[in-house]
PDB file of C-alpha atoms in Angstrom:
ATOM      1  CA  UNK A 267      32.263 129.588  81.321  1.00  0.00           C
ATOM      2  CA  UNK A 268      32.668 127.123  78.499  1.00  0.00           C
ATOM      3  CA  UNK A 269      33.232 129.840  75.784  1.00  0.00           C
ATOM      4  CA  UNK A 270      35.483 132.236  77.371  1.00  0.00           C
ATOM      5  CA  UNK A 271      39.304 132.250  76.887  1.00  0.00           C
ATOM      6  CA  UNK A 272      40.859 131.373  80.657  1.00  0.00           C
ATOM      7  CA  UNK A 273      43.811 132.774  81.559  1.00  0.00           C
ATOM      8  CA  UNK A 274      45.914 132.010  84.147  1.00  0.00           C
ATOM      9  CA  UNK A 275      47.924 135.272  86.204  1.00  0.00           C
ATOM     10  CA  UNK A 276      49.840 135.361  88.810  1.00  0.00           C
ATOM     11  CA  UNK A 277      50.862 137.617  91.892  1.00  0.00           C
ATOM     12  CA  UNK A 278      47.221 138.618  92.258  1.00  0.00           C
ATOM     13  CA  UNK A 279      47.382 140.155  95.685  1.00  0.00           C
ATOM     14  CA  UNK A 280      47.646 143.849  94.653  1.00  0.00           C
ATOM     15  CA  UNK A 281      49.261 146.393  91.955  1.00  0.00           C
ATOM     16  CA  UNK A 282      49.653 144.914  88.437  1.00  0.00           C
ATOM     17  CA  UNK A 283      48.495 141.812  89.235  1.00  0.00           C
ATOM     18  CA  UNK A 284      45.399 142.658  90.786  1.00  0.00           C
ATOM     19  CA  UNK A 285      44.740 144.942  88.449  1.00  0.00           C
ATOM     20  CA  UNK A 286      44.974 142.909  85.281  1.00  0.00           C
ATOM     21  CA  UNK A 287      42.661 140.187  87.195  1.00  0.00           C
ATOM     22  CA  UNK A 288      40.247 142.444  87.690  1.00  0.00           C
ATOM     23  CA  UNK A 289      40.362 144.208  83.981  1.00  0.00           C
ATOM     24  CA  UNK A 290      40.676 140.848  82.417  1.00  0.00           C
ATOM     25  CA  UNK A 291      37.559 139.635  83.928  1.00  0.00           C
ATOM     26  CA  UNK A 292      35.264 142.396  83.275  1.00  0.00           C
ATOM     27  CA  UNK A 293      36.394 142.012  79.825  1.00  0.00           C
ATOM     28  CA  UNK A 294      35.086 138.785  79.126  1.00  0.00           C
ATOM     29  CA  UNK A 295      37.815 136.178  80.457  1.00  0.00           C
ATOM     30  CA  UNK A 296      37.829 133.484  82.635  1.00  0.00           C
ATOM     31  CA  UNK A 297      40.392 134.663  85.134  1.00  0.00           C
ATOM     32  CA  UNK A 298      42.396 132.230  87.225  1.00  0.00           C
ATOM     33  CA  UNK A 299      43.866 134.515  89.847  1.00  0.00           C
ATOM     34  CA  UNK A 300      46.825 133.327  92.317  1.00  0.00           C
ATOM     35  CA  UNK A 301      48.776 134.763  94.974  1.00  0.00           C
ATOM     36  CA  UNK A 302      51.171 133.232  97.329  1.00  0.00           C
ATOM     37  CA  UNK A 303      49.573 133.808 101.220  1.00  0.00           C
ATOM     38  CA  UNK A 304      46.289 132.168 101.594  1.00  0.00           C
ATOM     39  CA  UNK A 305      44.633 135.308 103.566  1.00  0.00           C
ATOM     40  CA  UNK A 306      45.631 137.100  99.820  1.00  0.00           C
ATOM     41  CA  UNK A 307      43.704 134.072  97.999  1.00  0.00           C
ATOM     42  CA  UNK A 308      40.569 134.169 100.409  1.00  0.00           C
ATOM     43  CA  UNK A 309      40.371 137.856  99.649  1.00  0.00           C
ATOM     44  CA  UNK A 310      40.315 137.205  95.945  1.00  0.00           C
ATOM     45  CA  UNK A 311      38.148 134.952  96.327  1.00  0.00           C
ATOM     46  CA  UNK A 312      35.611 136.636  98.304  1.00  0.00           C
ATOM     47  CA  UNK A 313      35.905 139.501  95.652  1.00  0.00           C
ATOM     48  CA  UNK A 314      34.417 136.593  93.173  1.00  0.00           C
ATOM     49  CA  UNK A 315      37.568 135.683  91.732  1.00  0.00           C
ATOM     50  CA  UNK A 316      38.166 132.093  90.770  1.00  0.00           C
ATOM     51  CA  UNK A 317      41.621 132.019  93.047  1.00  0.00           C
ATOM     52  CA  UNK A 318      44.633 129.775  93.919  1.00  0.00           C
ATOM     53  CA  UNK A 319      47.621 129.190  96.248  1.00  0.00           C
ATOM     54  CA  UNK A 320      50.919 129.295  94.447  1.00  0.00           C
ATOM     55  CA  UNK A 321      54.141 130.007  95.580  1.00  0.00           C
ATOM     56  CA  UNK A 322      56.881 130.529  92.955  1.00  0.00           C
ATOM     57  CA  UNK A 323      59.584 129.428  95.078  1.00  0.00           C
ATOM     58  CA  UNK A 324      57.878 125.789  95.773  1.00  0.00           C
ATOM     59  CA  UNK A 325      58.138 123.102  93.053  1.00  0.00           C
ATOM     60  CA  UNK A 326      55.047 121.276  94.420  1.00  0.00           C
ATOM     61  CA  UNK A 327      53.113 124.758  94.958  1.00  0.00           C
ATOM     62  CA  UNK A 328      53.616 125.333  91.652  1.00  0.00           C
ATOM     63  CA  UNK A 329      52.517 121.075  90.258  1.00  0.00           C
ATOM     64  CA  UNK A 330      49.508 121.672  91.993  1.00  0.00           C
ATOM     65  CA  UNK A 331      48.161 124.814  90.852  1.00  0.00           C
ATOM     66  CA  UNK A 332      49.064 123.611  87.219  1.00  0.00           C
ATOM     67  CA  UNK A 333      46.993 120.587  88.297  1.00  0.00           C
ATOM     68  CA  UNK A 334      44.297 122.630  89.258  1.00  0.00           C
ATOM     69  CA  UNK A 335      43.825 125.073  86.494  1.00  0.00           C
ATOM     70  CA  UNK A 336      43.663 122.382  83.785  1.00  0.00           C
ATOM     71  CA  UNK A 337      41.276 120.770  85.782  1.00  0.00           C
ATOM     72  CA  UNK A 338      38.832 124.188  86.167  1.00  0.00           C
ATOM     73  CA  UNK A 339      40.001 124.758  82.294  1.00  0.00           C
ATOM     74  CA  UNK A 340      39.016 121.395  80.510  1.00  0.00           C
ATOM     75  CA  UNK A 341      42.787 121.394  79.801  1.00  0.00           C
ATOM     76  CA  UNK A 342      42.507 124.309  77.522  1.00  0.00           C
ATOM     77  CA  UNK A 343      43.961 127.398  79.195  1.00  0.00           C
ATOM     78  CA  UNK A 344      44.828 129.989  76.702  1.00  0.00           C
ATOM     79  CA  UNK A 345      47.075 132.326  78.236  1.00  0.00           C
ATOM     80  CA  UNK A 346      49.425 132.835  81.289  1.00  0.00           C
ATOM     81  CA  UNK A 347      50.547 136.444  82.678  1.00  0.00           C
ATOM     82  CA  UNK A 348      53.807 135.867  84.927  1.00  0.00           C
ATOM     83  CA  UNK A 349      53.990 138.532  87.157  1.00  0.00           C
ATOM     84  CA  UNK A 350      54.601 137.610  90.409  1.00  0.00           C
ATOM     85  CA  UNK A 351      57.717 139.286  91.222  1.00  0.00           C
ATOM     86  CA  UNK A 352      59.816 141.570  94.068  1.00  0.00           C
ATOM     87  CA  UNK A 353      62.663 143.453  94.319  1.00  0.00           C
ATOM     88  CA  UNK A 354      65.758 142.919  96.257  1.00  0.00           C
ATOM     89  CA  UNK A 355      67.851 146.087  97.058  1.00  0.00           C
ATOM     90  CA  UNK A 356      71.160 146.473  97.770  1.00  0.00           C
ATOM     91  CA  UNK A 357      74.474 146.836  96.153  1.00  0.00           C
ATOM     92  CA  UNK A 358      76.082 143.734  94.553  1.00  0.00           C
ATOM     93  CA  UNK A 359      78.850 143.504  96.955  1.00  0.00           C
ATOM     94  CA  UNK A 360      76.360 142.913  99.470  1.00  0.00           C
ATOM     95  CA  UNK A 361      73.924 140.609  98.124  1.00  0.00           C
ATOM     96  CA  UNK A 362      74.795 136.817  99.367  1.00  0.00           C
ATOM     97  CA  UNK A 363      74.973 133.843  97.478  1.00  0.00           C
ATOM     98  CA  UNK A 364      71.409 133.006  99.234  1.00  0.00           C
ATOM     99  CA  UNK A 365      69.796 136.381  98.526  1.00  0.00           C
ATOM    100  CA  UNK A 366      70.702 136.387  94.559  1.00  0.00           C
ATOM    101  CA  UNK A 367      69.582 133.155  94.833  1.00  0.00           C
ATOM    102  CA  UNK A 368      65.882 133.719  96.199  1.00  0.00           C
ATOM    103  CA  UNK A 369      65.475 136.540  93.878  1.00  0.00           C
ATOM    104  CA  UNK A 370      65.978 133.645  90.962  1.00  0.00           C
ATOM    105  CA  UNK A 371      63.497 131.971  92.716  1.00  0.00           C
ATOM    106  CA  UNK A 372      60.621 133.625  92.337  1.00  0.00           C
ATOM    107  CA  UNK A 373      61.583 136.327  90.032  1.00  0.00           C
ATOM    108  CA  UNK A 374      62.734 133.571  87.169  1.00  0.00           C
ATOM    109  CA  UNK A 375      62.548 129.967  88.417  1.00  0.00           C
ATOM    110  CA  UNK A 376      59.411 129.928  89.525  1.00  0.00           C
ATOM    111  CA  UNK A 377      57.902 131.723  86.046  1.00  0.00           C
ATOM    112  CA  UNK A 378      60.337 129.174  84.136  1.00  0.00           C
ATOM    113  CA  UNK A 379      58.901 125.834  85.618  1.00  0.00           C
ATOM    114  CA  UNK A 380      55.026 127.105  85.312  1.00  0.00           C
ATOM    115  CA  UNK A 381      55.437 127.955  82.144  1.00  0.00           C
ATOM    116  CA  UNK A 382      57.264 124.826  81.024  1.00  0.00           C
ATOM    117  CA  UNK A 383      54.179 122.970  82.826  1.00  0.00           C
ATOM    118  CA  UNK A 384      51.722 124.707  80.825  1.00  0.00           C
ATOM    119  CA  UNK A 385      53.277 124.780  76.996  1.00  0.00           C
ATOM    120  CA  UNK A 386      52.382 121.376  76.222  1.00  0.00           C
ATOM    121  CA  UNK A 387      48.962 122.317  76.670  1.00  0.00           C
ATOM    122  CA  UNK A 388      48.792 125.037  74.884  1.00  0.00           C
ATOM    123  CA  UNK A 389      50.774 123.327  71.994  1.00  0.00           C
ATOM    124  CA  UNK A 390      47.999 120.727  72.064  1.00  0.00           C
ATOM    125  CA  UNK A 391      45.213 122.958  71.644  1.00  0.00           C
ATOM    126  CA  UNK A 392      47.233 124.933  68.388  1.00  0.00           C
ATOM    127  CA  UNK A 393      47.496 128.317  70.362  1.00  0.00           C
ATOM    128  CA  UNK A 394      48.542 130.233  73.489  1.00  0.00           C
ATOM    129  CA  UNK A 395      49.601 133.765  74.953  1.00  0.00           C
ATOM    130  CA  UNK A 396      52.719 133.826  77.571  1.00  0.00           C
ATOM    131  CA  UNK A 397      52.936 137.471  78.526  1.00  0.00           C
ATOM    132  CA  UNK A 398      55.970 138.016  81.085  1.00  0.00           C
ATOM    133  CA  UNK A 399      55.773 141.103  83.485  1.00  0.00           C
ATOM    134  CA  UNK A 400      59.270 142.236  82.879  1.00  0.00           C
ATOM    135  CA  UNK A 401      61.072 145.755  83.330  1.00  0.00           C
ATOM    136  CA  UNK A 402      62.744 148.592  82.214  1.00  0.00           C
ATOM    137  CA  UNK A 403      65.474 147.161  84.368  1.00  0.00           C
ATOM    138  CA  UNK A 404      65.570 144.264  81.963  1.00  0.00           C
ATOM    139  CA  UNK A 405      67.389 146.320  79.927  1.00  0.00           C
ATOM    140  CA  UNK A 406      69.147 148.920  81.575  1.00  0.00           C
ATOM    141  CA  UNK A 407      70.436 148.859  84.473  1.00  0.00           C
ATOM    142  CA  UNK A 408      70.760 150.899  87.982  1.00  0.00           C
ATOM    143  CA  UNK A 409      72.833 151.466  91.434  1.00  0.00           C
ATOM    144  CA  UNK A 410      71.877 149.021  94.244  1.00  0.00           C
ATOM    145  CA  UNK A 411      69.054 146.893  92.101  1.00  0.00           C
ATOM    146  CA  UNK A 412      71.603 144.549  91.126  1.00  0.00           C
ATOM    147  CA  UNK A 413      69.363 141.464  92.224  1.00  0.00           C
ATOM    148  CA  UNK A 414      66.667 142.698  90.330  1.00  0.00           C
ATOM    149  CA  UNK A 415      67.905 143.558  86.953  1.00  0.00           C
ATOM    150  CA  UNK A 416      70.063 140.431  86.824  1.00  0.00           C
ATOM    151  CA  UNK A 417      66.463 138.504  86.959  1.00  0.00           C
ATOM    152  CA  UNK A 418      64.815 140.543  84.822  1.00  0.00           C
ATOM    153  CA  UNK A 419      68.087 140.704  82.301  1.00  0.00           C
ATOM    154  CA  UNK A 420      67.675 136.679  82.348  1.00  0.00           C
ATOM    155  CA  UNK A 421      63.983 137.273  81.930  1.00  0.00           C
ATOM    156  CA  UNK A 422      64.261 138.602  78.391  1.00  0.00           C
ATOM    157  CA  UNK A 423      66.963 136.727  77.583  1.00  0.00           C
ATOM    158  CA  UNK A 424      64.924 132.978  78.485  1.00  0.00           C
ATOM    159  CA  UNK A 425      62.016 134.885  76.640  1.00  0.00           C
ATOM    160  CA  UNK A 426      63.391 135.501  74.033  1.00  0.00           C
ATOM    161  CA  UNK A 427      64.898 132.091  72.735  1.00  0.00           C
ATOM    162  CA  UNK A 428      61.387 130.751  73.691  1.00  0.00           C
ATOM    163  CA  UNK A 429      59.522 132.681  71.217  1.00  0.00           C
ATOM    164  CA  UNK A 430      61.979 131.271  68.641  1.00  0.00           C
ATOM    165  CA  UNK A 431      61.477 128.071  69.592  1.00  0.00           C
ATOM    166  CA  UNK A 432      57.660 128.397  69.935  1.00  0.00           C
ATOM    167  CA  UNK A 433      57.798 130.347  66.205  1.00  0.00           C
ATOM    168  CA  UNK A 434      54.661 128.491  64.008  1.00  0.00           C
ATOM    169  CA  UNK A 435      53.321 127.111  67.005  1.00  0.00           C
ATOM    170  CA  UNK A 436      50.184 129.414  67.809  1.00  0.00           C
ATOM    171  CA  UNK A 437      52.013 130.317  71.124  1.00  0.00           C
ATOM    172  CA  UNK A 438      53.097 134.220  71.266  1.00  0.00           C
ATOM    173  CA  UNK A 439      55.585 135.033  73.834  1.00  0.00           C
ATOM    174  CA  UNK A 440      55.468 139.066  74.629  1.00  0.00           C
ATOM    175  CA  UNK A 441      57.275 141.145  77.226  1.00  0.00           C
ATOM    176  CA  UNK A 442      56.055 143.798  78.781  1.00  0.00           C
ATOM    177  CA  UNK A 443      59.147 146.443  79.953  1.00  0.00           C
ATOM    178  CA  UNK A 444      57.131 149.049  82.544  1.00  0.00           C
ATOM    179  CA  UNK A 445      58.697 151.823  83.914  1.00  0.00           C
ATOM    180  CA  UNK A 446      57.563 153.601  87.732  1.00  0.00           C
ATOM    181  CA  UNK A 447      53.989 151.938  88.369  1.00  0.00           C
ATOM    182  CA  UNK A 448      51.508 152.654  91.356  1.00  0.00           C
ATOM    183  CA  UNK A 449      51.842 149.499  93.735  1.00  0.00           C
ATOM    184  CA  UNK A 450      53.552 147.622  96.658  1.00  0.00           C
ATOM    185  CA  UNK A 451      56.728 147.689  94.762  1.00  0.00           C
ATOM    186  CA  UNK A 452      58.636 149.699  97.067  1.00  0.00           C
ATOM    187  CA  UNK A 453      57.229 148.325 100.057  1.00  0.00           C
ATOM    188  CA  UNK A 454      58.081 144.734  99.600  1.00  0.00           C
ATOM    189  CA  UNK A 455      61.676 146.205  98.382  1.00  0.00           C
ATOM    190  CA  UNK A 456      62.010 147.332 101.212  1.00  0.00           C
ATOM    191  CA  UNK A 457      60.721 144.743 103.505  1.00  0.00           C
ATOM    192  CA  UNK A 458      63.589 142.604 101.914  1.00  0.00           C
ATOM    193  CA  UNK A 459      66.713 145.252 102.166  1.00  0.00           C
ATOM    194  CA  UNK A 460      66.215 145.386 105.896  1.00  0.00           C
ATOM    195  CA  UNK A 461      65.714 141.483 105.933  1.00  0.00           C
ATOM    196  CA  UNK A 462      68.901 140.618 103.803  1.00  0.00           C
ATOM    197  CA  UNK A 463      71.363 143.701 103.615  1.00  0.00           C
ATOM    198  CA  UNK A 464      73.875 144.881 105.976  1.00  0.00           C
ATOM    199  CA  UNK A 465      74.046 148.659 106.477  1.00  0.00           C
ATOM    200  CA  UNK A 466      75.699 149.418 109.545  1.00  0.00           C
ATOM    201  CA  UNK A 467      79.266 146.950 107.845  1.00  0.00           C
ATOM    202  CA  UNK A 468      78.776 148.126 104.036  1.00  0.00           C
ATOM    203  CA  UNK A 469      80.855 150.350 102.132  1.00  0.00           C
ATOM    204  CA  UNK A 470      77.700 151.988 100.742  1.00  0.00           C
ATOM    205  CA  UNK A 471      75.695 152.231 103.653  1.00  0.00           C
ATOM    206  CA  UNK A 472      75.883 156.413 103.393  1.00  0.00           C
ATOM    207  CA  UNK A 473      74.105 156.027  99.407  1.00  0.00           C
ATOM    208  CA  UNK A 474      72.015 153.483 101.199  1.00  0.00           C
ATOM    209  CA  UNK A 475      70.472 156.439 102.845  1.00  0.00           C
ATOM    210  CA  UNK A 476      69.003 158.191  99.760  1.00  0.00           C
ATOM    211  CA  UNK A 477      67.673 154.897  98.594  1.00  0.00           C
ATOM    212  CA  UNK A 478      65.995 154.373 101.930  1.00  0.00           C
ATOM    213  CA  UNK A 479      64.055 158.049 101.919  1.00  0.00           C
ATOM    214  CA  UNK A 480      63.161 156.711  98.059  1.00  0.00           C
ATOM    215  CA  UNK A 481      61.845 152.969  99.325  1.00  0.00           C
ATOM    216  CA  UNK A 482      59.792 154.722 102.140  1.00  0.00           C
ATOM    217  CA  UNK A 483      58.476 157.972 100.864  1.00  0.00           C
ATOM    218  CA  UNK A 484      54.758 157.876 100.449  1.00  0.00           C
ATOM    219  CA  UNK A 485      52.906 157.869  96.814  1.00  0.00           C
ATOM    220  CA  UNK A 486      55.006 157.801  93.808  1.00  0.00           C
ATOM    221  CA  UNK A 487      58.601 158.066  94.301  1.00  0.00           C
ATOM    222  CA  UNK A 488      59.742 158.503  90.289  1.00  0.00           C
ATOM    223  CA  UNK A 489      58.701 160.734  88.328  1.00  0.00           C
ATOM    224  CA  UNK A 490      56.036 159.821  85.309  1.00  0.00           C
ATOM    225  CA  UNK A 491      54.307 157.363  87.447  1.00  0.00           C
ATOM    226  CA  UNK A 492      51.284 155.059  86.057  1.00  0.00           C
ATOM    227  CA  UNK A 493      48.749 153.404  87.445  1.00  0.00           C
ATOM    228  CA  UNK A 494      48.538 149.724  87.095  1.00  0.00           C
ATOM    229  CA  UNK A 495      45.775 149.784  84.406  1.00  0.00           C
ATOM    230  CA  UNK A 496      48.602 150.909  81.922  1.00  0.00           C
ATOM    231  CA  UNK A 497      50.098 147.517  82.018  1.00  0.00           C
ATOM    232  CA  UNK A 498      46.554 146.487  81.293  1.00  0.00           C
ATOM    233  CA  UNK A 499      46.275 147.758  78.169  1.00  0.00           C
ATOM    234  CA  UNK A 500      49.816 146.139  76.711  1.00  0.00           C
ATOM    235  CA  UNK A 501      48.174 143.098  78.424  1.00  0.00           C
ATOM    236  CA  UNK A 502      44.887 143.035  76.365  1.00  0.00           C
ATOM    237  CA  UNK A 503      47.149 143.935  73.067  1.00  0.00           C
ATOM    238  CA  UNK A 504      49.349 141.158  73.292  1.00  0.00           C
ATOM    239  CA  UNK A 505      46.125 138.642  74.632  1.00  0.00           C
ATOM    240  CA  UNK A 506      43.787 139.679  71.332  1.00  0.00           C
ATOM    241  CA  UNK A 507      46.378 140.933  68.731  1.00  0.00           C
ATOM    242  CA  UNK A 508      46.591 138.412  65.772  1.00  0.00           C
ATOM    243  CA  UNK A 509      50.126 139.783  65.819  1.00  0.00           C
ATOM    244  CA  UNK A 510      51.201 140.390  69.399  1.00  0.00           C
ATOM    245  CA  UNK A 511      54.389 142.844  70.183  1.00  0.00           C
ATOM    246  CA  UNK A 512      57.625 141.098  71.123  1.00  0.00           C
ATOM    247  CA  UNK A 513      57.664 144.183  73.410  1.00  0.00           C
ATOM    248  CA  UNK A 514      55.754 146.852  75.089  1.00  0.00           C
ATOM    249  CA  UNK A 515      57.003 149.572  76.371  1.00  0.00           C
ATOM    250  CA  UNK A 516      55.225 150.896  79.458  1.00  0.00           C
ATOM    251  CA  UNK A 517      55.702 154.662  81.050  1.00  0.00           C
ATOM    252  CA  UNK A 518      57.890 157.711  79.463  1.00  0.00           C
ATOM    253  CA  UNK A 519      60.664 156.531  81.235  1.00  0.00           C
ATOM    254  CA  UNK A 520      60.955 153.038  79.505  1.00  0.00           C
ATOM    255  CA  UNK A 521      60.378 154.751  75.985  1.00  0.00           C
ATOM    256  CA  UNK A 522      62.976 156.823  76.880  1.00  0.00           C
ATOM    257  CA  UNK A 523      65.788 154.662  77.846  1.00  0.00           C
ATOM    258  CA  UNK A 524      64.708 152.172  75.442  1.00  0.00           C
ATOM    259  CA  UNK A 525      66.010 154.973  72.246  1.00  0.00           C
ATOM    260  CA  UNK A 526      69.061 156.272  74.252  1.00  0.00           C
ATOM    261  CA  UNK A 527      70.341 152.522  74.941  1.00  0.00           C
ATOM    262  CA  UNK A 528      70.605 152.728  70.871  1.00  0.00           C
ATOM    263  CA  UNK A 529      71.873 156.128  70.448  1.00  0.00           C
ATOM    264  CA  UNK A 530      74.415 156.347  73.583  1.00  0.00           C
ATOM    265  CA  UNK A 531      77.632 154.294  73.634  1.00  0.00           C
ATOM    266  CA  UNK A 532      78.314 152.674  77.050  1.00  0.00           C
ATOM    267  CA  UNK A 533      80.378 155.204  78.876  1.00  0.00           C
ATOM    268  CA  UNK A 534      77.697 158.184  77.951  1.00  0.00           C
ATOM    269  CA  UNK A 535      74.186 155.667  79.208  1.00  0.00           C
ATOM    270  CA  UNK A 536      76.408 154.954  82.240  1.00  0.00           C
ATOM    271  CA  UNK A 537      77.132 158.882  82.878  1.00  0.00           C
ATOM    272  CA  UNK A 538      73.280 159.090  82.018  1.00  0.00           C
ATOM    273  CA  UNK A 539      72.139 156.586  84.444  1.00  0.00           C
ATOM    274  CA  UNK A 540      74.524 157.530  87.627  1.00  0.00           C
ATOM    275  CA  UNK A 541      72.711 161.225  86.609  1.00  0.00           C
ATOM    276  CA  UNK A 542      69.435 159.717  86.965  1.00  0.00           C
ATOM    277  CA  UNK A 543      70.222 157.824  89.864  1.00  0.00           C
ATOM    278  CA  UNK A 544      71.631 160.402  91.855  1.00  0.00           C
ATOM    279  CA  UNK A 545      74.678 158.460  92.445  1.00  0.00           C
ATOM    280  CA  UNK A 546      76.695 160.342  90.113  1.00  0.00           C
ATOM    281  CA  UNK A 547      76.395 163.672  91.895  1.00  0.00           C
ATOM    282  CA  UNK A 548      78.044 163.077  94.687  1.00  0.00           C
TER     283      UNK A 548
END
């Protein structure tokens, strides 16, 4: 194990996560996998996977795993892929002060204080990879995932002033902006609308409707859906690139949107976007 490159990823439990883990380590890397529930981490582990607790939303969750991985590392751990992540539906006017809270939590906090943790380290050693699992929704925006793109919009914003501050230090930071990908995405998103939205008192509760037949329709929901394993690729390019991508661009959609945010003034990617989302037909 002495010779191969660890890296440290986490949300391990399925999709993107899972699927990196798994890629990673059959090319050649010692993979650190973590997930939040332990029967998620005993299933990793029983797969062979060197596996951890860690819980984004937990200060000490997150001390200890550090703790742990420089310990099964030698101190030397030469990349971390944030990816543990959800999304919170609804429309602004309905998220709470708590609920736009939590999604901080985990969707930015969480990533922010492990990586903070683990840059000294790196620094040390002359060289490190911090690949964040971003979003096209961290840079365009859509009805009713307010929660979520104001995360990921802070995401890439956080990101990037930390690769200019990390500039000459052998630490690459890279985003990676996917589009629709096969995984638990909508499932989760959906396990927190019902939790922490109000349909039956909201203004919106008839658009709420269409969204719902989107979160629980079976198989992909968007058209130009990947599987997981094309985040995998942007995730090897920015791990063994001598010159890793600020950004990569993952799905049609993303490379898309990415051109007409440039073209488009505001008022036409708005009309575009209410188009796309449905909202704009009615």
């Amino acid at each position: 194990m002495s010779g191969k490159k660890t890296v440290l990823i986490t949300g391990c439990s399925s999709g993107i996560g899972y699927c990196v883990a798994k890629g990673l380590n059959a090319r050649g890397y010692r993979v650190i996998a973590t997930a939040r529930k332990a029967h998620d981490v005993q299933e990793l582990q029983q797969q062979g996977f060197e596996a951890l607790p860690l819980d984004l939303d937990d200060s000490h969750s997150i001390t200890l795993a550090v703790e742990q991985v420089l310990a099964l590392s030698g101190g030397k751990l030469y990349a971390l892929f944030n990816n543990g992540a959800y999304g919170q539906p609804g429309a602004v006017e309905d998220l709470s002060r708590e609920t736009l809270r939590h999604q901080f939590e985990t969707n930015l906090f969480g990533w922010h204080e492990l990586t903070c943790l683990l840059i000294p380290h790196m620094r040390r050693h002359g060289e490190g990879r911090i690949i964040q699992n971003s979003s096209i929704l961290g840079f365009m925006t859509l009805p009713y995932r307010g929660a979520y793109v104001a995360s990921k919009y802070a995401l890439e914003g956080l990101s990037d002033t930390l690769r200019l501050e990390l500039a000459g230090s052998g630490i690459h930071v890279s985003l990676i902006e996917p589009g629709p990908i096969e995984s638990r995405f909508r499932i989760n998103a959906l396990a927190h609308w019902r939790k922490n939205i109000d349909q039956a008192h909201s203004f919106h509760k008839d658009h709420y409707q269409s969204m719902l037949a989107r979160l629980e329709k079976e198989g992909p929901a968007a058209p130009f859906t990947l599987p997981p394993e094309a985040v995998l690729k942007k995730v090897i390019h920015a791990l063994e690139s001598p010159h890793p991508k600020p950004r990569y661009h993952v799905t049609f959609p993303t490379h898309l949107f990415a051109v007409l945010r440039r073209l488009l003034s505001s008022r036409a990617m708005d009309k575009a976007l209410l188009s796309v989302s449905g909202k704009g037909q009615r």
